[in-house]
PDB file of C-alpha atoms in Angstrom:
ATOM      1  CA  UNK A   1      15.986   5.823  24.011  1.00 95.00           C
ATOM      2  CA  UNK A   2      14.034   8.758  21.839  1.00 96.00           C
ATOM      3  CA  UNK A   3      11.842  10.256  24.714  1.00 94.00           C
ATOM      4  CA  UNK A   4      10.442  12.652  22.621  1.00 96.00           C
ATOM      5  CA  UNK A   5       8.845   9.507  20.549  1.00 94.00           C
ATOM      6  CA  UNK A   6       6.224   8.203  22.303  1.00 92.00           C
ATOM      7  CA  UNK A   7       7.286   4.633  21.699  1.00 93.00           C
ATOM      8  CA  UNK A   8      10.757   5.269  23.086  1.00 89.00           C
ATOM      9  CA  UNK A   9       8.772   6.977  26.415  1.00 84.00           C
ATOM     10  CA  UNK A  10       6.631   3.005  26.570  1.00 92.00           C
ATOM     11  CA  UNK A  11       9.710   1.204  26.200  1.00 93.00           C
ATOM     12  CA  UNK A  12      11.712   3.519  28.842  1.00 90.00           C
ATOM     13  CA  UNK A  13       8.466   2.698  31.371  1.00 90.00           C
ATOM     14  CA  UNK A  14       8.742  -0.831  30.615  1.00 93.00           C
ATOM     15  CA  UNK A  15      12.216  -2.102  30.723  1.00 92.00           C
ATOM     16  CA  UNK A  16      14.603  -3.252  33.263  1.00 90.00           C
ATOM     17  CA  UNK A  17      17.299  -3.015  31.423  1.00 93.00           C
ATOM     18  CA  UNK A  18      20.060   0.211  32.040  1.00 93.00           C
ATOM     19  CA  UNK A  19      18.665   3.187  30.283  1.00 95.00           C
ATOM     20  CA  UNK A  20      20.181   6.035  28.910  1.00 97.00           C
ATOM     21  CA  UNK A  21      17.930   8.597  26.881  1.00 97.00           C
ATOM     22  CA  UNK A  22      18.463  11.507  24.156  1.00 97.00           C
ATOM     23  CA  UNK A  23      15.344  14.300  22.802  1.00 97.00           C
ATOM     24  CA  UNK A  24      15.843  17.627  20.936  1.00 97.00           C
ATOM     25  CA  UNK A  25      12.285  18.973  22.989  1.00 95.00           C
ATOM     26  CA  UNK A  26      11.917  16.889  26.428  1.00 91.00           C
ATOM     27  CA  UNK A  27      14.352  16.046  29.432  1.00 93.00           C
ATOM     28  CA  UNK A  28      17.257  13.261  28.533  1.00 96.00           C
ATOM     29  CA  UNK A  29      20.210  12.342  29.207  1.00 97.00           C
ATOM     30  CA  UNK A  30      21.765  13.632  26.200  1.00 97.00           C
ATOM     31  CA  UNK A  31      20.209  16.725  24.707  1.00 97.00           C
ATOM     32  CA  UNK A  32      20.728  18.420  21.648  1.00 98.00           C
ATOM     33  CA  UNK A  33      19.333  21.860  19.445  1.00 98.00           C
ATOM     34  CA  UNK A  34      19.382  22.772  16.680  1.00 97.00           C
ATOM     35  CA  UNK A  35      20.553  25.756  15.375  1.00 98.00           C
ATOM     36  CA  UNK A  36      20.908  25.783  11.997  1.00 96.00           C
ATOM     37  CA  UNK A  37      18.475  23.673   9.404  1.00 94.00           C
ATOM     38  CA  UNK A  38      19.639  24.042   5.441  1.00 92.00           C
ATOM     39  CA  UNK A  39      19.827  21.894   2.326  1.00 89.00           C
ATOM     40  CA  UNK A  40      23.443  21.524   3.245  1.00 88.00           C
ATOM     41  CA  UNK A  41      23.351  20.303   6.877  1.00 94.00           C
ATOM     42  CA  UNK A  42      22.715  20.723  10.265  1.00 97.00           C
ATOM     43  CA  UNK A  43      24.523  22.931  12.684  1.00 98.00           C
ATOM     44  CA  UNK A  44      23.518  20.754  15.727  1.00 98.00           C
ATOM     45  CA  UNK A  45      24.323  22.053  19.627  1.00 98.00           C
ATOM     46  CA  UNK A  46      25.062  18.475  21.030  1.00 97.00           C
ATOM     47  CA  UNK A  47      25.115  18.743  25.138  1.00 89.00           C
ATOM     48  CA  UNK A  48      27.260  22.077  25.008  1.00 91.00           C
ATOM     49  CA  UNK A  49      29.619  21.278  21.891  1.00 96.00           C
ATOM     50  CA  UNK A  50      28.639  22.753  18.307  1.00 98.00           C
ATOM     51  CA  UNK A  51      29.070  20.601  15.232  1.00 98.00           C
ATOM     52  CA  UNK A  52      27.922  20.978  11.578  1.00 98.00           C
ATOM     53  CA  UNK A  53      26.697  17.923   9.877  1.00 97.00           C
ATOM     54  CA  UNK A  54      26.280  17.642   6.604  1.00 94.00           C
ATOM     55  CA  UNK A  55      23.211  14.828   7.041  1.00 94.00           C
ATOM     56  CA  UNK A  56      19.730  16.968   6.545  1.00 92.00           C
ATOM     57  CA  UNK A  57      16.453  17.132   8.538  1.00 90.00           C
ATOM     58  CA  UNK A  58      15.488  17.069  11.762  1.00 91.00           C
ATOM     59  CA  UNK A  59      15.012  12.701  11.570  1.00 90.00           C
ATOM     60  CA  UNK A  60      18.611  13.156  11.011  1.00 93.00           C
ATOM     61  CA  UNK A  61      19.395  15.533  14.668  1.00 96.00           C
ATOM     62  CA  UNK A  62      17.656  12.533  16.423  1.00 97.00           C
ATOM     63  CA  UNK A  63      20.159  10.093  14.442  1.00 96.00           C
ATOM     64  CA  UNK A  64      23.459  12.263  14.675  1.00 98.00           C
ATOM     65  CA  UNK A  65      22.364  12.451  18.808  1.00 98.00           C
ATOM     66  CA  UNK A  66      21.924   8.775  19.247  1.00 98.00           C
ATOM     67  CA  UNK A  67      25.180   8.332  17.351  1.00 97.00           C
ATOM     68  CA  UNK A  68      26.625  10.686  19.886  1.00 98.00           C
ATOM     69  CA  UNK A  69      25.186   9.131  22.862  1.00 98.00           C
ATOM     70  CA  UNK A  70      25.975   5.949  21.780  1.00 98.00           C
ATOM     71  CA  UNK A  71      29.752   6.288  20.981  1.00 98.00           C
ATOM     72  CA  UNK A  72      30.417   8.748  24.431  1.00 98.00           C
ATOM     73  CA  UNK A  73      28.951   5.721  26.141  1.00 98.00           C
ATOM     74  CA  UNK A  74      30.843   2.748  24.411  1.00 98.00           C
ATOM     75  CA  UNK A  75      34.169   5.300  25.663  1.00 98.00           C
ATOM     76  CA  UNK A  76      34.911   7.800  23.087  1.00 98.00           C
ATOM     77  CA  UNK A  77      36.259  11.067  23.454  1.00 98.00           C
ATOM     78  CA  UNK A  78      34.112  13.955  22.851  1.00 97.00           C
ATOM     79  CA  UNK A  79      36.204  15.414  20.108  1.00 97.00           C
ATOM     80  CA  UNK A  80      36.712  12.449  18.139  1.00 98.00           C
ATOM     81  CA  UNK A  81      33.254  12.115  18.446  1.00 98.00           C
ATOM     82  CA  UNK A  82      32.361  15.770  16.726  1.00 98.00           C
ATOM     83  CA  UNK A  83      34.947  14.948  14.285  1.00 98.00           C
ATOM     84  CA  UNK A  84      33.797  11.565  13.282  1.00 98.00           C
ATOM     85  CA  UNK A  85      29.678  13.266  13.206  1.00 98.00           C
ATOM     86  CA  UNK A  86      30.838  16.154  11.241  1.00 98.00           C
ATOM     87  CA  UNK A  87      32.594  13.830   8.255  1.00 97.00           C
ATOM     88  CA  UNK A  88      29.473  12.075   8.242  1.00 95.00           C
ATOM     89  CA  UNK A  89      27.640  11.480   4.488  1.00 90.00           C
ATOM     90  CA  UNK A  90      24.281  10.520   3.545  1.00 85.00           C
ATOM     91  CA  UNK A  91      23.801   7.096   2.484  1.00 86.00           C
ATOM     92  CA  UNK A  92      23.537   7.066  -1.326  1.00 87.00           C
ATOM     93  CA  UNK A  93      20.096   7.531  -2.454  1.00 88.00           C
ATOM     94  CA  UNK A  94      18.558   8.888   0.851  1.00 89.00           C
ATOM     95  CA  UNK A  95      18.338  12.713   0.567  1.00 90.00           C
ATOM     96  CA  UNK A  96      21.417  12.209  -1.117  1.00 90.00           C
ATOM     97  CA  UNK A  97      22.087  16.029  -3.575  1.00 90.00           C
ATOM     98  CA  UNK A  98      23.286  17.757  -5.931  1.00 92.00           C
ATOM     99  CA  UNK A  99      23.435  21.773  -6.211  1.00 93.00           C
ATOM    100  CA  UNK A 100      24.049  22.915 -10.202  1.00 96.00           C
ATOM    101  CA  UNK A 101      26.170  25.765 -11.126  1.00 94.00           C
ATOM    102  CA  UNK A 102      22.625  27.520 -11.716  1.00 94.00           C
ATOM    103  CA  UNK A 103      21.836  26.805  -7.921  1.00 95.00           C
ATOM    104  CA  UNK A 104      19.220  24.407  -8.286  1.00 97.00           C
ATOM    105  CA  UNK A 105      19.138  22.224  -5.852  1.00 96.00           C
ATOM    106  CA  UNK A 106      18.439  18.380  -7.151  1.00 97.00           C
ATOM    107  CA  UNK A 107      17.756  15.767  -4.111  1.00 96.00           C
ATOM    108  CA  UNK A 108      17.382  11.743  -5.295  1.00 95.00           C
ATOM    109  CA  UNK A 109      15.313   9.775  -2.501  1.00 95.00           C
ATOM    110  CA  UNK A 110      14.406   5.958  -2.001  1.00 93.00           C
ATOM    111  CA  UNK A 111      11.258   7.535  -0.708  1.00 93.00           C
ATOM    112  CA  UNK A 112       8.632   4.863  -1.899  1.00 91.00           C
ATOM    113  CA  UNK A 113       5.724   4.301   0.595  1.00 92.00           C
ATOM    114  CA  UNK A 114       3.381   7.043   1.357  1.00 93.00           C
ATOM    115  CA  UNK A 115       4.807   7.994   5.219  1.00 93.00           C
ATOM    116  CA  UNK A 116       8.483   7.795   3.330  1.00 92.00           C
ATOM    117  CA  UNK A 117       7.259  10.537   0.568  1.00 95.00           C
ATOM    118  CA  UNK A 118       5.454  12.465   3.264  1.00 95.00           C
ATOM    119  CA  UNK A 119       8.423  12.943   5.708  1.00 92.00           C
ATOM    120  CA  UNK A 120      11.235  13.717   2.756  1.00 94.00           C
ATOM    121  CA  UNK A 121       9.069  16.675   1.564  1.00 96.00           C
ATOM    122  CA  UNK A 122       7.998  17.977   5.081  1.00 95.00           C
ATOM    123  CA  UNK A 123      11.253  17.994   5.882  1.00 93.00           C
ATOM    124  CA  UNK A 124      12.115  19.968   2.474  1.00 96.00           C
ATOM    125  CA  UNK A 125       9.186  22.656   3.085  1.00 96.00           C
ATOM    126  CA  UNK A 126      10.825  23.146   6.193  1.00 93.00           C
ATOM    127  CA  UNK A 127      13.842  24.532   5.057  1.00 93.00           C
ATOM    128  CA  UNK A 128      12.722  25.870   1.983  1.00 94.00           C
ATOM    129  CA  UNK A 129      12.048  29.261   2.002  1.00 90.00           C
ATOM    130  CA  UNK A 130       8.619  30.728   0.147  1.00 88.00           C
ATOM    131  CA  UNK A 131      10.593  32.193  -2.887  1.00 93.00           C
ATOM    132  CA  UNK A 132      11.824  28.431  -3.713  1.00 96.00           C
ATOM    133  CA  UNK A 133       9.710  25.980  -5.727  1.00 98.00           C
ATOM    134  CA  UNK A 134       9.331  22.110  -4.680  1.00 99.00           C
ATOM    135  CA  UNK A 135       9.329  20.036  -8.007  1.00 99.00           C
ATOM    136  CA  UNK A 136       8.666  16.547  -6.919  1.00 98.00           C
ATOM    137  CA  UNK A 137       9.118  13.924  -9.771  1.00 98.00           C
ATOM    138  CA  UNK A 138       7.611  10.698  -8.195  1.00 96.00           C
ATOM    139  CA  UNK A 139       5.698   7.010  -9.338  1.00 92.00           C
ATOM    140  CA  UNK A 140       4.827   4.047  -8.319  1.00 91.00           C
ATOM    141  CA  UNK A 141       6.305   0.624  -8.826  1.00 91.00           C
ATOM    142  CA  UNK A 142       4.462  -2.139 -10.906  1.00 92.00           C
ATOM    143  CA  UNK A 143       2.736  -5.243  -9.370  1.00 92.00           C
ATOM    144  CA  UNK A 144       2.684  -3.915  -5.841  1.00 92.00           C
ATOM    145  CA  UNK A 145       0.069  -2.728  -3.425  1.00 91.00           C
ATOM    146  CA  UNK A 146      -1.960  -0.136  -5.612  1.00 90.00           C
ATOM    147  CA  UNK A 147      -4.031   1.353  -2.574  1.00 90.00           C
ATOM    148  CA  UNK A 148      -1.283   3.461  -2.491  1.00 89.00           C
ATOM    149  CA  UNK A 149      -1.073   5.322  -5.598  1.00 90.00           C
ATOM    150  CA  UNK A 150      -3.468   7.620  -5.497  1.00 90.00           C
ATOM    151  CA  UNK A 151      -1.859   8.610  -1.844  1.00 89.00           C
ATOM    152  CA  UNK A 152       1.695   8.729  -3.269  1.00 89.00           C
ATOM    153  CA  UNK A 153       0.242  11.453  -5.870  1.00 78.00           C
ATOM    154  CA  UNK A 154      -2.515  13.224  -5.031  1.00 72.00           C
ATOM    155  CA  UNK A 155      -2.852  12.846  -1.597  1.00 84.00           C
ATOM    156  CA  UNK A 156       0.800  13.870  -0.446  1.00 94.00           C
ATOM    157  CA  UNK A 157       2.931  14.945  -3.327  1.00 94.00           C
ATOM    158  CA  UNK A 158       0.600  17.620  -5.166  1.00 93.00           C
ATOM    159  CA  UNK A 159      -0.573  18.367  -1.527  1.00 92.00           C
ATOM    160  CA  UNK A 160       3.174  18.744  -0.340  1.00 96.00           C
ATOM    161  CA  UNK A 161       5.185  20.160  -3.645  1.00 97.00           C
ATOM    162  CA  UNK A 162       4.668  23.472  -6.391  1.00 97.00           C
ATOM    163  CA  UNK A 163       4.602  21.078  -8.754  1.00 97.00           C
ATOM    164  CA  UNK A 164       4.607  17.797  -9.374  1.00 97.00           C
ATOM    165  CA  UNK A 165       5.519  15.387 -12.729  1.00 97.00           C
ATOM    166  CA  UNK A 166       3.981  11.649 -11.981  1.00 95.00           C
ATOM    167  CA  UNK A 167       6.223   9.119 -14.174  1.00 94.00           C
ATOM    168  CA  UNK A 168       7.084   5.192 -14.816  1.00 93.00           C
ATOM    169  CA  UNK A 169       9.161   3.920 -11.722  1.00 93.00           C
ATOM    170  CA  UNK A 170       9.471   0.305 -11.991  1.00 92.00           C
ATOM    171  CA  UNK A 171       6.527  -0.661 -13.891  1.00 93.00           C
ATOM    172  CA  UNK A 172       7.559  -4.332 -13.768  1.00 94.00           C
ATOM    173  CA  UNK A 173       4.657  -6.493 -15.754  1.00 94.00           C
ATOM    174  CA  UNK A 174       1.772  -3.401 -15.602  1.00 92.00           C
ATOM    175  CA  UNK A 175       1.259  -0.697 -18.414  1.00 94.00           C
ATOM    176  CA  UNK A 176       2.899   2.338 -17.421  1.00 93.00           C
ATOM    177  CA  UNK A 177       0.259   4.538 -17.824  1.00 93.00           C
ATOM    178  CA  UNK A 178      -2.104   2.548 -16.350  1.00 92.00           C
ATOM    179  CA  UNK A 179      -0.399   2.833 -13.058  1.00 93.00           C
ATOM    180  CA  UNK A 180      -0.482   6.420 -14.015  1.00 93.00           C
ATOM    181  CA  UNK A 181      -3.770   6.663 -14.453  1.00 91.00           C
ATOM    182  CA  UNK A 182      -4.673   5.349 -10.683  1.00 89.00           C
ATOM    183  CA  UNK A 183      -2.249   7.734  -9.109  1.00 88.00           C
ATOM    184  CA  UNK A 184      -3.862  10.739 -10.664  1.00 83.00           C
ATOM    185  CA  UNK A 185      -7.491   9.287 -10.619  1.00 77.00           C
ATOM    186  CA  UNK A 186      -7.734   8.652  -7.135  1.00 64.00           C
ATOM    187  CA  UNK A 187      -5.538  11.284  -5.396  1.00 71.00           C
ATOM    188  CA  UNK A 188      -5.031  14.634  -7.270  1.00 82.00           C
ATOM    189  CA  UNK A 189      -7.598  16.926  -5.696  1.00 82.00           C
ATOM    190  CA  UNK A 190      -9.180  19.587  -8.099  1.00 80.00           C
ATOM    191  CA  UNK A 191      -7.611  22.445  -6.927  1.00 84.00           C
ATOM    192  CA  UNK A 192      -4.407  20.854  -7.881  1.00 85.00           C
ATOM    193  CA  UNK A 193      -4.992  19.559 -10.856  1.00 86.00           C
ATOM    194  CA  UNK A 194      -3.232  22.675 -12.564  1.00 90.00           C
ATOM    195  CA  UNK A 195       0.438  21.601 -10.513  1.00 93.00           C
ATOM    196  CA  UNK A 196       0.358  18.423 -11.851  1.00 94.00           C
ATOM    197  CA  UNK A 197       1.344  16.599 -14.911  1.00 94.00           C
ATOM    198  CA  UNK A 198       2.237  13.396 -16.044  1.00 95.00           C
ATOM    199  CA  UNK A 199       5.442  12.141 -18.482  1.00 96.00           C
ATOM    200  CA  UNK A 200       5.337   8.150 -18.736  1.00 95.00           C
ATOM    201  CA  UNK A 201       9.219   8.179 -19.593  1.00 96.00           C
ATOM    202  CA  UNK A 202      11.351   8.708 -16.760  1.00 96.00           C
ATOM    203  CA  UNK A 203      14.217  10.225 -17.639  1.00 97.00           C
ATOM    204  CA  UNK A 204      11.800  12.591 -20.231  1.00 98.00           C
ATOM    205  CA  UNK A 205      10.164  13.453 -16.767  1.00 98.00           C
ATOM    206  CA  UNK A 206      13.835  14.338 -14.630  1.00 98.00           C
ATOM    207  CA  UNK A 207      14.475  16.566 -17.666  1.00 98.00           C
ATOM    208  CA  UNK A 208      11.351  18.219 -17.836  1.00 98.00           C
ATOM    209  CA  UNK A 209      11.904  18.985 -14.046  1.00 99.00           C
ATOM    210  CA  UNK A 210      15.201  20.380 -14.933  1.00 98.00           C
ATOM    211  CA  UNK A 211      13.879  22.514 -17.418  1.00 98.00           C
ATOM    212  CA  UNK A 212      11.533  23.859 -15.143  1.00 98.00           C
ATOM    213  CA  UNK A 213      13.190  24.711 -12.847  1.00 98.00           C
ATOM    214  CA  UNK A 214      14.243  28.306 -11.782  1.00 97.00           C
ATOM    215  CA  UNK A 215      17.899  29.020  -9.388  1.00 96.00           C
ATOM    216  CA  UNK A 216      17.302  28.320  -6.334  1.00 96.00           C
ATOM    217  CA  UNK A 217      14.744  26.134  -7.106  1.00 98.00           C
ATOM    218  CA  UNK A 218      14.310  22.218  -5.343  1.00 98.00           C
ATOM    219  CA  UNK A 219      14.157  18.997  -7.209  1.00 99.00           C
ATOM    220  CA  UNK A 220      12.947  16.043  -5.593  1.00 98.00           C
ATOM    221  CA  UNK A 221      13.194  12.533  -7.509  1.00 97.00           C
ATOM    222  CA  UNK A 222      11.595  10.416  -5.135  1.00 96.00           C
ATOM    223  CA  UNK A 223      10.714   6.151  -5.259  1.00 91.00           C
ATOM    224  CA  UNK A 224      14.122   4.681  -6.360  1.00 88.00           C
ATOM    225  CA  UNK A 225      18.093   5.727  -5.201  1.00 76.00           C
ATOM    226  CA  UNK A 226      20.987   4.006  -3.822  1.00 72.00           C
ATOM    227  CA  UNK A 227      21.151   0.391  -4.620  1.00 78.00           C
ATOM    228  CA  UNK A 228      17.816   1.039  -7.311  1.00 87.00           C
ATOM    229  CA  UNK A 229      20.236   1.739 -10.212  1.00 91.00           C
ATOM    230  CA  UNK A 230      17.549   0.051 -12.618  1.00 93.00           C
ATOM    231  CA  UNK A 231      14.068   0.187 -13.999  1.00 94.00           C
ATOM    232  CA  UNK A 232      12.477  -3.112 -14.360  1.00 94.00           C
ATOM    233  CA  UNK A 233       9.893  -3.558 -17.572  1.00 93.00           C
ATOM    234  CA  UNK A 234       8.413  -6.569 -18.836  1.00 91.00           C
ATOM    235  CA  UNK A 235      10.620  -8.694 -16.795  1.00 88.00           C
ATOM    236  CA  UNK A 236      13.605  -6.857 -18.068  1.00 93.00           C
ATOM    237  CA  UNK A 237      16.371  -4.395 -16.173  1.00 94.00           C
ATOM    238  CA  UNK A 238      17.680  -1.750 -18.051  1.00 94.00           C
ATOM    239  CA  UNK A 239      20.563   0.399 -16.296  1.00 94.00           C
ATOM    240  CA  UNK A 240      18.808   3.394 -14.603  1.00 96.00           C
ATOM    241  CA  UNK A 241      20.474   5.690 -11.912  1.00 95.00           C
ATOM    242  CA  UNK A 242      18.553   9.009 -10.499  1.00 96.00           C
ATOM    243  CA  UNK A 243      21.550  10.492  -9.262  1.00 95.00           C
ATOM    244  CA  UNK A 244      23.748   9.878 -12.449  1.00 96.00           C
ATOM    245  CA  UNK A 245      20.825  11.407 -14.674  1.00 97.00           C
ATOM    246  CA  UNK A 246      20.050  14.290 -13.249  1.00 98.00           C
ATOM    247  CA  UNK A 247      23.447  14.943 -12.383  1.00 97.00           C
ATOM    248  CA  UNK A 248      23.812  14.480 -16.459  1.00 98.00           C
ATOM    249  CA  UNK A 249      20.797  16.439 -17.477  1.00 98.00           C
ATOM    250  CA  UNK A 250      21.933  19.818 -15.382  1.00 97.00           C
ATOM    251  CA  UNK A 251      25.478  19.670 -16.766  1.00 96.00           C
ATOM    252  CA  UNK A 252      23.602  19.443 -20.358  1.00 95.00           C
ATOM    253  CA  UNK A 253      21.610  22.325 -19.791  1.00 93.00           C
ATOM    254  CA  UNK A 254      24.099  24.947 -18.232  1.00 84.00           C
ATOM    255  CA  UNK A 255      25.855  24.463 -21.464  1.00 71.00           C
TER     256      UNK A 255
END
């Protein structure tokens, strides 16, 4: 169990069960630091062994330390443990990247629900450094709770990014820009209004991020990823991959 989550800490008070515990801050079983925090890993101290994983984000120390504690307790060595950790990959479409040739970083997230959005770029900002820019390109799918709109755009990513282009996710049965129109309305506070613009076509929008951005500069395309290799309109899917097209789009342009 996390002890440094509070709801691991309940459940550790509360069961019978055999308990074994892991935290980066408080007293566990298994303990680990970290030592390094980039775009291209994690250099993690794990009990008193060092190993580089290329997962990012401190969610992702608490995951690589339960995998640890988990496997050394199932009978593992400790080596082929560190080995297995360090040839570890993100799961496609969760802070899965790309770094061009003109060192701009691109990152493609499933990041959909407000908390989601919020934790992918607090863990960006935390590794950026102040002389890199946070582009977030980010909507909201059609026909779903709207309540959240406004705090997908406004609320979080102008709050949370340099700039920020709102665009068409999955607009499903809705008019694009009126799902536009909430997310702006509601959430983008005045003094942000200048970070923020809007491009209804997708792709149009990854470009214009592209475009805009400087080396060493960070892209995030946040809402779809991974198995979300479509857009959905009018009851229609049309082919549409994050990864593959702005993968395409930076090629094009160092041309």
């Amino acid at each position: 169990m996390n002890t440094d989550d509070k709801n691991g800490a309940i459940m550790l008070q509360n069961t019978k069960a055999k308990k074994q515990t892991y935290a980066l801050k408080g007293y566990a079983d298994y303990k680990a630091q970290i030592l390094e925090n980039r775009l291209s890993g994690l250099l993690l101290k794990v009990n008193d062994s060092e190993v580089w994983t290329r997962l990012i984000g401190n969610f992702n120390a608490y995951n690589v330390l339960a995998i640890y504690a988990t496997a050394e307790l199932l009978g593992l060595e400790k080596v082929e443990i560190l080995r297995l950790i360090s040839d570890l990959e993100s799961v496609s479409g969760r802070f899965q990247y790309l770094i061009s040739d003109e060192k701009i970083t691109a990152i493609v997230d499933y990041a959909h629900t407000p908390d989601a959005l919020k934790n992918v770029l607090e863990t960006i900002n935390s590794i950026r450094t102040k002389n890199e820019e946070l582009i977030t390109v980010v909507g909201c799918g059609g026909d779903r709770d709207k309540t959240k709109r406004p705090k997908m755009g406004g609320h979080i990513a102008t709050a949370l990014s340099t700039k920020v282009i709102f665009t068409s996710d999955n607009p499903r049965s809705e008019e694009p820009q009126a799902i536009l129109d909430d997310i702006e309305k509601g959430g983008v506070e005045p003094q942000n209004f200048k970070k923020a613009l809007t491009i209804s076509d997708r792709k149009q929008a990854i470009k214009a991020a592209c475009q805009m951005a400087q080396p060493n500069d960070i892209i995030l395309i946040a809402g779809k990823g991974g198995h979300e290799d479509y857009q959905e309109i009018k009851g229609e899917r049309f082919h549409f991959d994050d990864y593959e097209t702005v993968q395409e789009i930076l090629k094009q342009l160092q041309k």
